[in-house]
XYZ file of C-alpha atoms in Angstrom:
696
model
C 5.422 -79.026 17.455
C 3.596 -81.813 19.105
C 1.599 -79.364 21.169
C 0.813 -77.341 18.030
C -0.267 -80.475 16.192
C -2.475 -81.436 19.037
C -4.152 -77.979 18.990
C -4.802 -77.948 15.344
C -6.290 -81.432 15.439
C -8.559 -79.970 18.608
C -9.575 -77.064 16.468
C -10.321 -79.335 13.422
C -12.293 -81.802 15.573
C -14.289 -78.530 17.209
C -15.230 -77.367 13.687
C -15.903 -80.936 12.271
C -18.372 -81.390 15.293
C -20.117 -77.791 14.604
C -20.292 -78.871 10.649
C -22.017 -82.083 11.659
C -24.468 -80.719 14.064
C -25.397 -78.420 11.607
C -26.079 -81.180 8.810
C -27.883 -83.172 11.463
C -30.339 -80.503 12.220
C -30.929 -79.609 8.552
C -31.666 -83.577 7.892
C -33.712 -83.476 10.774
C -35.772 -80.419 9.710
C -36.558 -82.089 6.365
C -37.781 -85.427 7.917
C -40.013 -83.259 10.226
C -41.401 -81.583 6.990
C -42.076 -85.012 5.251
C -43.638 -86.486 8.435
C -45.978 -83.659 9.141
C -47.383 -83.358 5.692
C -50.682 -84.369 6.713
C -51.081 -81.534 9.231
C -52.477 -78.210 8.064
C -50.291 -75.960 6.119
C -50.368 -73.198 8.478
C -49.185 -75.560 11.671
C -46.500 -76.778 9.366
C -45.180 -73.330 8.457
C -45.040 -72.178 12.018
C -43.024 -75.219 13.054
C -40.537 -74.810 9.842
C -39.929 -71.126 11.000
C -39.506 -72.275 14.742
C -36.678 -74.887 13.619
C -35.180 -72.571 11.165
C -34.664 -69.826 13.806
C -33.142 -72.240 16.290
C -30.837 -73.707 13.420
C -29.984 -69.854 12.511
C -29.196 -68.963 16.170
C -26.986 -72.072 16.578
C -24.137 -70.587 14.354
C -21.990 -67.433 14.091
C -19.248 -65.822 12.141
C -16.052 -66.555 13.831
C -13.599 -63.484 14.659
C -10.328 -62.985 12.955
C -6.912 -64.398 14.167
C -5.748 -62.532 17.143
C -2.572 -60.067 16.700
C -0.570 -59.618 19.850
C 2.431 -57.130 19.122
C 4.315 -54.138 20.942
C 4.065 -50.619 19.722
C 7.837 -50.048 20.449
C 10.879 -52.078 20.675
C 11.421 -50.970 24.441
C 8.009 -51.316 25.659
C 7.049 -54.450 27.637
C 3.043 -54.290 27.034
C 1.518 -56.189 24.363
C -1.663 -55.210 22.777
C -4.012 -58.056 21.227
C -6.609 -57.365 19.014
C -8.866 -59.133 16.629
C -11.828 -58.316 14.349
C -15.668 -59.868 15.130
C -18.793 -58.648 13.153
C -22.312 -59.550 15.094
C -25.299 -57.979 15.480
C -25.596 -59.231 19.100
C -25.721 -56.686 21.939
C -23.853 -58.820 24.489
C -20.673 -60.453 23.284
C -17.912 -61.836 25.410
C -14.424 -63.269 24.163
C -12.203 -65.922 25.830
C -8.757 -65.520 24.923
C -6.536 -68.637 24.631
C -2.702 -69.402 24.127
C -0.457 -72.110 24.765
C 3.198 -72.597 24.592
C 5.090 -75.072 22.202
C 6.826 -77.048 24.745
C 6.677 -80.835 24.814
C 3.918 -80.794 27.594
C 1.495 -78.592 26.214
C 0.000 -75.769 28.522
C -3.105 -74.079 27.869
C -3.876 -70.624 29.056
C -7.261 -68.774 29.110
C -8.167 -65.202 29.680
C -12.076 -65.116 29.636
C -14.920 -62.604 29.906
C -13.459 -59.917 27.814
C -15.796 -57.453 26.799
C -13.961 -55.849 23.934
C -12.383 -56.865 20.792
C -8.707 -56.038 22.050
C -6.929 -56.349 25.448
C -3.683 -55.056 26.879
C -1.336 -57.629 28.935
C 2.041 -57.307 30.344
C 4.734 -59.593 29.211
C 4.680 -61.625 32.551
C 1.476 -62.797 31.670
C 2.136 -64.057 28.353
C 4.854 -66.308 26.804
C 6.908 -63.920 24.783
C 10.325 -65.609 24.169
C 8.785 -68.759 22.804
C 6.524 -69.710 20.052
C 2.931 -69.664 20.961
C -0.573 -70.454 19.352
C -3.370 -67.855 20.167
C -7.247 -68.009 19.409
C -10.268 -66.479 20.221
C -13.691 -67.838 21.257
C -16.542 -65.348 20.950
C -19.799 -65.995 22.868
C -22.648 -64.198 21.146
C -26.019 -65.112 22.676
C -26.023 -68.798 22.578
C -23.435 -69.247 19.817
C -19.968 -70.045 20.171
C -17.501 -69.095 17.323
C -13.902 -69.764 17.362
C -11.004 -67.830 15.423
C -8.369 -69.248 13.453
C -5.157 -70.020 15.508
C -2.079 -67.569 15.171
C 1.417 -68.774 15.701
C 4.507 -66.968 16.473
C 6.881 -65.436 19.129
C 5.516 -62.288 20.584
C 8.852 -60.621 21.428
C 9.436 -60.084 17.463
C 6.233 -58.663 16.685
C 6.030 -54.952 16.724
C 3.370 -52.722 15.244
C 4.090 -48.821 15.381
C 1.473 -46.262 16.219
C 0.247 -44.348 13.213
C 2.088 -41.331 12.416
C 0.719 -38.358 14.593
C 1.029 -34.669 14.476
C 2.945 -34.629 11.057
C 4.757 -31.455 10.401
C 5.124 -30.612 6.678
C 7.390 -28.083 4.921
C 8.659 -27.193 1.476
C 12.281 -27.485 0.301
C 12.317 -25.967 -3.302
C 10.131 -28.516 -5.021
C 10.604 -31.265 -2.471
C 8.176 -31.860 0.227
C 9.511 -32.707 3.911
C 7.551 -34.817 6.349
C 8.199 -35.504 9.894
C 6.504 -36.827 13.099
C 7.627 -37.992 16.365
C 9.195 -41.780 16.764
C 12.167 -43.077 18.324
C 13.396 -45.648 15.705
C 13.870 -45.128 12.229
C 11.107 -47.254 10.108
C 9.943 -47.854 6.666
C 7.031 -45.468 5.589
C 4.745 -45.694 2.972
C 3.404 -42.335 1.785
C 0.212 -41.913 -0.142
C -0.352 -38.124 -1.988
C -2.533 -36.369 -4.409
C -3.022 -33.216 -5.572
C -5.682 -31.121 -3.877
C -6.460 -27.844 -5.608
C -9.837 -26.079 -5.583
C -11.342 -29.156 -4.053
C -10.453 -31.360 -7.053
C -9.150 -34.737 -5.804
C -6.954 -36.856 -8.137
C -5.766 -40.571 -7.813
C -3.344 -41.596 -5.079
C 0.286 -41.890 -5.725
C 2.246 -44.408 -3.568
C 5.926 -43.996 -2.525
C 7.683 -46.460 -0.033
C 10.972 -45.037 1.632
C 12.812 -45.305 4.668
C 12.739 -42.475 7.235
C 16.039 -40.781 8.835
C 16.050 -40.717 12.704
C 16.440 -37.210 13.920
C 15.431 -37.864 17.456
C 12.831 -37.442 18.665
C 11.741 -37.088 15.026
C 11.505 -39.066 12.020
C 11.879 -37.284 8.830
C 11.340 -38.051 4.939
C 11.581 -36.326 1.795
C 8.933 -36.517 -0.997
C 11.003 -35.031 -4.233
C 9.641 -33.865 -7.217
C 6.552 -32.355 -6.343
C 5.002 -28.841 -7.411
C 5.452 -26.470 -4.505
C 2.877 -24.023 -5.624
C 0.150 -26.828 -5.570
C -1.545 -28.134 -2.633
C -1.543 -31.867 -1.700
C -3.384 -34.497 0.572
C -0.726 -36.675 2.133
C -1.252 -39.821 4.720
C 1.539 -42.082 5.955
C 1.919 -45.578 7.750
C 5.188 -47.232 8.923
C 6.668 -50.211 10.211
C 9.600 -51.228 11.946
C 12.937 -51.977 10.136
C 14.698 -53.737 13.198
C 11.952 -56.260 14.439
C 11.781 -59.659 12.816
C 7.848 -59.556 12.592
C 7.002 -55.993 11.497
C 3.571 -55.102 11.094
C 2.319 -52.105 9.322
C 0.734 -49.388 11.531
C -2.516 -47.898 10.775
C -2.801 -45.096 8.454
C -2.555 -41.517 9.577
C -5.116 -39.092 9.401
C -5.115 -37.392 5.862
C -2.983 -34.285 6.160
C -3.635 -31.156 3.784
C -0.507 -29.689 2.636
C -0.734 -26.078 1.402
C 1.546 -24.364 -1.286
C 4.833 -22.718 -0.285
C 4.535 -18.900 0.233
C 7.009 -17.641 -2.564
C 6.740 -13.885 -2.185
C 6.565 -11.755 0.974
C 3.417 -10.106 1.660
C 2.818 -6.924 -0.383
C 2.527 -4.293 2.718
C 1.423 -0.757 2.487
C 1.732 1.576 5.657
C 0.544 5.031 6.346
C 1.670 6.884 9.405
C -0.325 9.381 11.634
C 1.175 11.458 14.521
C -0.989 11.451 17.571
C 0.132 13.283 20.545
C 3.827 11.678 20.935
C 2.685 8.357 19.293
C 2.969 7.194 15.699
C 0.075 5.095 14.403
C 0.888 2.833 11.796
C -1.702 1.358 9.561
C -0.683 -1.919 7.894
C -2.473 -3.503 4.905
C -1.455 -5.960 2.432
C -3.008 -8.027 -0.242
C -4.260 -11.699 0.221
C -1.785 -14.641 -0.545
C -2.857 -17.281 -3.123
C -5.563 -19.539 -2.568
C -3.470 -22.711 -2.606
C -1.104 -21.298 0.074
C -4.122 -20.497 2.424
C -5.828 -23.699 1.903
C -5.807 -24.553 5.565
C -5.694 -21.070 6.798
C -3.102 -18.291 7.295
C -1.894 -16.110 10.189
C 0.158 -13.226 9.823
C 2.973 -12.206 12.155
C 3.689 -8.572 12.878
C 6.632 -7.999 14.801
C 7.497 -4.446 15.640
C 11.133 -3.767 16.626
C 12.214 -0.820 18.838
C 15.388 -0.022 20.642
C 13.469 -0.238 23.646
C 10.755 -2.528 23.078
C 10.223 -5.575 21.076
C 6.615 -6.978 20.351
C 4.955 -9.657 18.272
C 1.297 -9.519 17.096
C -0.691 -12.120 15.371
C -3.851 -11.606 13.159
C -5.726 -13.515 10.450
C -6.824 -10.592 8.846
C -5.259 -8.512 5.751
C -4.761 -5.385 8.017
C -3.275 -4.420 11.433
C -2.470 -1.083 13.229
C 0.432 -0.760 15.325
C 1.512 2.047 17.613
C 5.193 2.975 18.014
C 6.830 5.792 19.743
C 8.646 8.845 17.766
C 12.166 7.040 17.577
C 12.715 4.670 14.302
C 11.019 1.461 14.149
C 11.299 -1.605 12.040
C 7.906 -3.699 11.308
C 8.129 -7.066 9.626
C 4.751 -8.859 8.342
C 5.321 -12.774 7.911
C 2.593 -15.018 6.447
C 2.642 -18.266 8.217
C 0.628 -21.428 6.923
C 0.786 -25.283 7.910
C 3.910 -25.811 5.305
C 5.962 -22.821 6.580
C 6.767 -19.043 6.693
C 6.798 -16.738 3.620
C 9.624 -14.141 3.387
C 9.512 -11.308 5.782
C 8.101 -7.884 4.303
C 9.938 -5.228 6.342
C 8.573 -1.619 6.713
C 10.898 0.985 8.043
C 9.409 3.844 10.077
C 11.624 6.668 10.357
C 12.071 8.776 13.380
C 9.470 11.435 13.478
C 11.067 14.533 12.220
C 10.629 17.736 14.298
C 11.331 21.029 12.372
C 12.432 22.964 15.274
C 14.422 20.667 17.213
C 16.237 22.404 20.082
C 19.063 21.757 22.449
C 18.104 19.800 25.620
C 17.635 21.935 28.503
C 17.444 19.070 30.669
C 17.454 15.250 30.888
C 16.403 12.652 33.203
C 19.898 11.010 33.223
C 20.370 11.978 36.806
C 16.821 11.044 37.908
C 15.139 7.805 39.131
C 13.320 6.148 36.130
C 9.907 5.040 36.920
C 8.518 1.902 35.573
C 7.389 1.822 31.595
C 9.847 4.572 31.160
C 12.822 4.597 28.727
C 15.420 6.954 27.487
C 16.920 6.648 23.998
C 19.886 8.338 22.478
C 20.438 8.110 18.588
C 23.881 8.722 17.405
C 23.100 10.892 14.523
C 25.147 10.411 11.294
C 24.017 13.327 9.554
C 21.169 15.839 9.259
C 18.713 13.335 8.063
C 18.445 11.772 11.677
C 19.799 8.288 10.618
C 20.946 6.540 13.608
C 24.257 4.786 13.721
C 24.341 3.519 17.171
C 21.450 3.477 20.105
C 21.768 3.868 23.582
C 18.675 2.859 25.779
C 18.203 3.066 29.554
C 15.178 1.809 31.482
C 14.381 1.357 35.110
C 15.275 -2.311 34.981
C 18.371 -2.040 33.300
C 20.169 1.100 34.477
C 23.571 -0.217 35.692
C 27.211 0.815 34.369
C 27.683 -2.587 33.219
C 27.560 -2.885 29.511
C 24.632 -4.740 28.011
C 24.162 -4.941 24.019
C 20.727 -5.825 22.529
C 20.416 -6.357 19.058
C 18.145 -3.906 17.519
C 16.303 -3.594 14.135
C 19.193 -2.108 12.243
C 21.745 -4.816 13.156
C 23.686 -2.239 15.426
C 23.684 -2.514 19.246
C 21.642 -0.956 21.858
C 23.825 -0.269 24.839
C 22.514 0.450 28.681
C 25.736 2.123 29.561
C 25.858 5.487 29.201
C 29.313 5.962 30.062
C 30.139 4.350 26.691
C 28.440 7.458 24.943
C 31.083 9.567 22.924
C 32.232 13.416 23.696
C 31.779 16.005 21.079
C 28.952 13.548 19.368
C 25.661 14.778 18.586
C 22.681 12.732 19.813
C 19.027 12.421 19.389
C 17.489 12.119 22.827
C 13.851 10.681 23.490
C 12.060 10.092 26.564
C 9.428 7.275 26.108
C 6.710 5.922 28.459
C 3.735 3.786 28.207
C 0.392 5.576 28.016
C -2.821 3.475 27.651
C -1.028 0.602 26.746
C 0.766 2.613 23.863
C 4.269 4.138 23.693
C 4.382 7.649 23.743
C 7.444 10.092 23.228
C 7.377 12.830 25.921
C 10.448 14.594 24.792
C 12.542 14.967 21.673
C 15.662 16.924 21.521
C 19.615 17.299 20.759
C 22.153 16.245 23.207
C 25.615 16.294 23.646
C 27.518 14.855 26.476
C 30.432 17.098 26.021
C 30.621 20.098 23.628
C 34.031 21.589 21.998
C 34.878 23.841 19.110
C 34.188 22.844 15.557
C 37.106 20.631 13.868
C 36.531 22.026 10.350
C 36.110 25.359 8.859
C 32.969 26.197 6.683
C 33.207 24.166 3.290
C 33.235 25.714 -0.222
C 33.736 29.148 0.876
C 33.092 31.331 -2.268
C 33.195 35.156 -3.008
C 31.748 36.824 -6.144
C 32.072 40.681 -6.548
C 30.177 41.849 -9.652
C 29.651 45.529 -8.437
C 32.032 48.236 -7.275
C 30.446 48.400 -3.929
C 29.053 44.816 -2.993
C 30.029 41.199 -2.943
C 28.166 38.133 -2.424
C 29.573 34.948 -0.228
C 28.352 31.590 -0.075
C 29.523 28.355 1.922
C 28.186 24.908 3.017
C 27.373 24.221 6.645
C 29.868 22.273 8.699
C 28.846 18.646 9.299
C 27.363 17.203 12.380
C 30.348 15.160 12.850
C 32.796 18.130 12.968
C 30.735 20.552 14.788
C 31.493 18.986 18.408
C 28.731 21.241 19.783
C 25.850 23.297 19.016
C 26.496 26.172 16.624
C 25.260 29.277 17.853
C 26.400 31.590 14.874
C 29.025 32.132 12.250
C 31.638 34.974 12.558
C 32.193 36.916 9.220
C 35.236 39.544 9.321
C 36.378 41.723 6.345
C 39.542 43.731 6.182
C 41.122 46.075 3.201
C 44.551 44.777 2.174
C 45.825 48.550 1.435
C 45.109 49.270 5.097
C 46.319 46.835 7.338
C 46.402 48.980 10.466
C 42.563 49.290 10.503
C 41.183 46.173 12.409
C 38.572 43.999 10.702
C 35.096 44.559 10.769
C 33.450 41.592 12.063
C 29.514 40.499 12.159
C 27.765 37.347 13.344
C 25.555 35.519 10.955
C 22.888 33.075 11.742
C 23.892 29.482 12.229
C 21.511 28.413 9.701
C 22.716 30.714 6.826
C 24.640 29.717 3.930
C 25.049 32.898 2.060
C 25.543 36.626 2.826
C 25.601 40.025 1.040
C 28.387 42.467 1.704
C 27.614 46.015 0.722
C 28.907 49.686 1.056
C 32.453 48.466 -0.050
C 34.968 50.724 -1.529
C 35.346 50.722 -5.287
C 38.664 49.130 -6.725
C 39.587 47.966 -3.513
C 41.132 44.289 -2.534
C 39.314 42.544 0.718
C 40.423 39.570 2.757
C 37.217 37.863 4.346
C 37.097 35.249 6.873
C 34.348 32.955 8.253
C 34.446 30.583 11.230
C 31.688 28.626 12.871
C 31.342 29.329 16.841
C 29.821 27.110 19.500
C 29.351 27.538 23.130
C 32.884 26.384 23.825
C 34.523 28.861 21.412
C 35.521 29.518 17.774
C 36.617 26.993 15.294
C 38.850 27.083 12.200
C 38.645 29.844 9.694
C 37.922 29.778 6.112
C 39.567 32.918 4.002
C 39.010 34.170 0.660
C 40.027 37.434 -1.394
C 38.277 39.470 -3.821
C 38.473 43.011 -5.476
C 35.601 45.130 -6.168
C 35.278 46.873 -9.509
C 36.172 50.411 -10.726
C 33.151 52.883 -10.592
C 32.577 54.141 -14.175
C 31.181 57.895 -15.056
C 27.615 57.911 -16.530
C 27.644 57.925 -20.220
C 25.720 60.819 -21.621
C 25.195 59.735 -24.998
C 23.480 56.481 -23.749
C 21.225 58.452 -21.619
C 20.509 60.982 -24.562
C 20.006 57.922 -26.883
C 17.415 56.561 -24.428
C 15.531 59.845 -23.846
C 15.185 60.250 -27.726
C 14.053 56.727 -27.923
C 11.501 57.357 -25.537
C 10.432 60.665 -27.299
C 9.952 58.962 -30.628
C 8.337 56.095 -29.056
C 5.508 58.553 -27.252
C 5.029 60.327 -30.824
C 4.378 56.969 -32.612
C 2.129 56.068 -29.711
C 0.123 59.212 -30.183
C -0.123 58.969 -33.934
C -1.382 55.559 -33.549
C -3.973 56.265 -30.835
C -5.381 59.108 -33.370
C -5.965 56.921 -35.970
C -7.503 54.234 -34.138
C -9.858 56.911 -32.567
C -10.630 58.277 -36.339
C -11.314 54.380 -37.288
C -13.484 53.986 -34.264
C -15.206 57.317 -34.127
C -15.339 59.068 -37.667
C -16.187 62.929 -37.588
C -19.917 63.934 -38.360
C -19.800 66.518 -41.358
C -21.218 69.792 -40.992
C -23.882 71.212 -43.555
C -22.680 74.163 -45.889
C -26.012 76.077 -46.592
C -25.627 79.170 -48.972
C -26.393 82.579 -47.905
C -29.589 83.548 -49.594
C -30.966 87.081 -48.988
C -34.778 86.518 -49.003
C -37.477 89.397 -48.694
C -39.259 89.586 -45.638
C -42.728 88.720 -45.786
C -45.269 91.370 -46.057
C -48.023 89.416 -44.419
C -47.735 88.225 -41.068
C -49.796 85.212 -42.163
C -46.844 83.676 -43.681
C -45.048 82.896 -40.334
C -47.862 81.204 -39.136
C -47.526 78.334 -41.633
C -45.805 75.054 -40.073
C -42.366 74.204 -41.318
C -42.497 71.349 -43.856
C -39.479 69.203 -44.624
C -38.387 68.389 -48.127
C -35.492 67.108 -49.939
C -33.151 69.396 -51.544
C -31.520 68.415 -54.887
C -28.944 70.743 -56.555
C -28.547 70.288 -60.175
C -25.691 71.953 -62.461
C -26.641 75.068 -64.299
C -26.334 75.236 -67.951
C -25.392 79.082 -69.061
C -26.975 78.890 -72.460
C -30.561 78.146 -71.301
C -32.741 80.583 -69.621
C -32.188 81.674 -65.982
C -35.269 80.643 -64.783
C -35.048 77.146 -66.192
C -31.225 76.814 -65.128
C -32.028 77.871 -61.787
C -32.110 75.499 -58.863
C -35.926 74.724 -58.164
C -35.953 75.037 -54.349
C -38.771 73.176 -52.642
C -39.657 74.826 -49.272
C -41.375 77.178 -47.565
C -39.476 80.552 -49.120
C -40.061 79.347 -52.768
C -43.610 79.286 -52.173
C -43.735 82.495 -50.518
C -41.788 83.925 -53.375
C -44.135 82.476 -56.058
C -46.945 84.142 -54.148
C -45.456 87.426 -53.981
C -44.678 87.297 -57.926
C -48.194 85.959 -58.441
C -49.678 88.985 -56.338
C -47.252 91.517 -58.299
C -47.905 90.278 -61.449
C -51.357 89.416 -61.649
C -53.288 91.035 -58.848
C -51.474 94.301 -58.771
C -51.801 97.273 -60.941
C -48.300 98.409 -61.461
C -46.951 99.313 -64.684
C -44.713 97.211 -67.143
C -41.583 99.428 -66.284
C -41.692 98.616 -62.880
C -42.046 94.899 -63.958
C -38.867 95.386 -66.161
C -37.001 97.116 -63.486
C -37.627 94.397 -61.071
C -36.861 91.488 -63.766
C -33.392 93.298 -64.271
C -32.656 93.177 -60.469
C -33.886 89.722 -60.341
C -31.610 88.752 -63.097
C -28.517 90.223 -61.625
C -29.303 88.325 -58.247
C -29.526 85.349 -59.935
C -26.278 85.420 -61.617
C -24.835 85.787 -58.216
C -27.085 82.983 -56.652
C -25.576 80.557 -59.596
C -21.960 81.338 -58.974
C -22.435 80.519 -55.184
C -24.064 77.308 -56.319
C -21.378 76.389 -58.445
C -18.918 76.381 -55.535
C -21.174 74.404 -53.481
C -21.396 71.924 -56.283
C -17.627 71.146 -56.121
C -17.926 70.303 -52.410
C -20.884 68.496 -52.268
C -22.595 66.282 -54.833
C -25.929 65.996 -53.059
C -27.232 67.118 -49.512
C -29.858 65.859 -47.758
C -31.691 67.948 -45.326
C -34.433 66.194 -43.244
C -35.298 67.039 -39.504
C -32.527 69.345 -39.077
C -29.987 66.760 -40.110
C -27.535 66.792 -43.108
C -26.808 63.549 -44.910
C -24.077 63.085 -47.230
C -25.165 60.908 -50.560
C -22.474 60.041 -53.163
C -22.239 61.663 -56.334
C -22.837 58.813 -58.392
C -26.857 58.722 -57.618
C -27.075 62.204 -59.585
């Protein structure tokens, strides 16, 4: 304590000396200004600036008190640091410390170029209370910092948290960083969404030690929102614990609540399945610091992982089944996986394996694969894999995509079990399937008969048979055909008639059977090893019935009536569409031949012909029909010649008149008959047109 008091007195004396010197210089400056008043103003101003500059350069701002600490309780190196503000380019520091013993010992470390220094504990006094200060020399000025007192061994200042890992646990944010000892942490955080920054919130909490990391949990946050976080820490074990510097600001993205929505399309390319994957973008708050998509491809013979930052990816797999998982990863964690199952490529013409590579030496990048089939849909139950690297009889199980096992021991394969055989190789960096066929390690006869064997006989000479195929697990070999046998029950002495039916058939039609006869039918599946159990059914054909004459006669009569009806209908339709054209009815008039040939030279004239009904009481001449035509003109001319121009007597005229009367009566009778059939006839250009009687 005596040394500390002496040191404080020394510092006070130095500060008082600097203050006294500064005051003296100011008083001296004022005295000079009063003394040299008689000098010119310019010379006085220059002297004033010179003295002011000297006064200003003689003082500086003192540095802060030095802090010496360890960055860990186990370290023996101390870091001493202080702050100093100056515009000088060349600044040196002298670091002083002394102990608190009765005989004060002053230690100095000089010519320090930086405002910090690292010292081993052997160069310091760490177990006793010490006083420390710093002198800064900037140009011609010397500045002394305040004194710091304390025990260095008790002073610890942790490094700021680095490499902070963040993850979401429901609505709680988990923060962790590397450090050895538990500490008290101060966490500042604020929302960071769409680049909108809010005010900081502060929480003080203790960390939990899970070596080599410290963890703390910030509760009651919004996991679908991005945050900014910064942390500082201090020791909870040291007597004098100093806060560390603040960590860099960490942006915490939101949590992935849903897996990526993945769509896939598969294309077969010469033994390879090209799978094109696309998925939608994740929420903006979750990808604020970037996102990486992990595409894992799992096949029994191969497992590979791919990383991409795009929203699409193309992978290549062999013809065997594969599982593809897509996971989004950001700084806060992983999304739930999106699983895409790629089934084994279906081949419609799968055949029996004629030869395999089981007895051959496998080359590099070659893999044999055997799928144990559960049913006809090629769903594998177990998988056996064989490569050039793991070809051994020692059993080795590998977890594959379906949770089952992939064994390399071919001796573990079962007898009488169907397998789907693949031969894979790597071509141009892509998996390629060279062969795909069905394989039996050992064949046998079917263990079951065809199921649901049914017979139906609806006629007197035939029957229909139906059944279901034998399931793969009961075939015990490749089915070559079905054996169908029929035998009459009444004639047991005759051997059954047997035929072979295709292995893919599920129905058959029996024909040429005997009417009213009972039959026994058996059906059995046949493999290369032999014939399996048989399925048996019985049926009886119907009796043959004579042909019904009355039914046939009724059908014939119905056909005849139907044909007559159709004929009548067709005729009526024809009459409606094409009505008949009426023929003109011309009365037979006997006309006198013309006496002169000049009459024939006249051209034909066409006139309308009108028929009027005659009234008997009137004179024949007036009641006669006036015919306007060529023959009327000629008759008129003949009468005119006879009556006027000829020299005949009256007797001849009277006889001619009586003959004409007889002729006219006959003509009138004919005209009355025509009137009853035609009301009016129009004769023009050789055509006859019917005009209705209402016009008369």
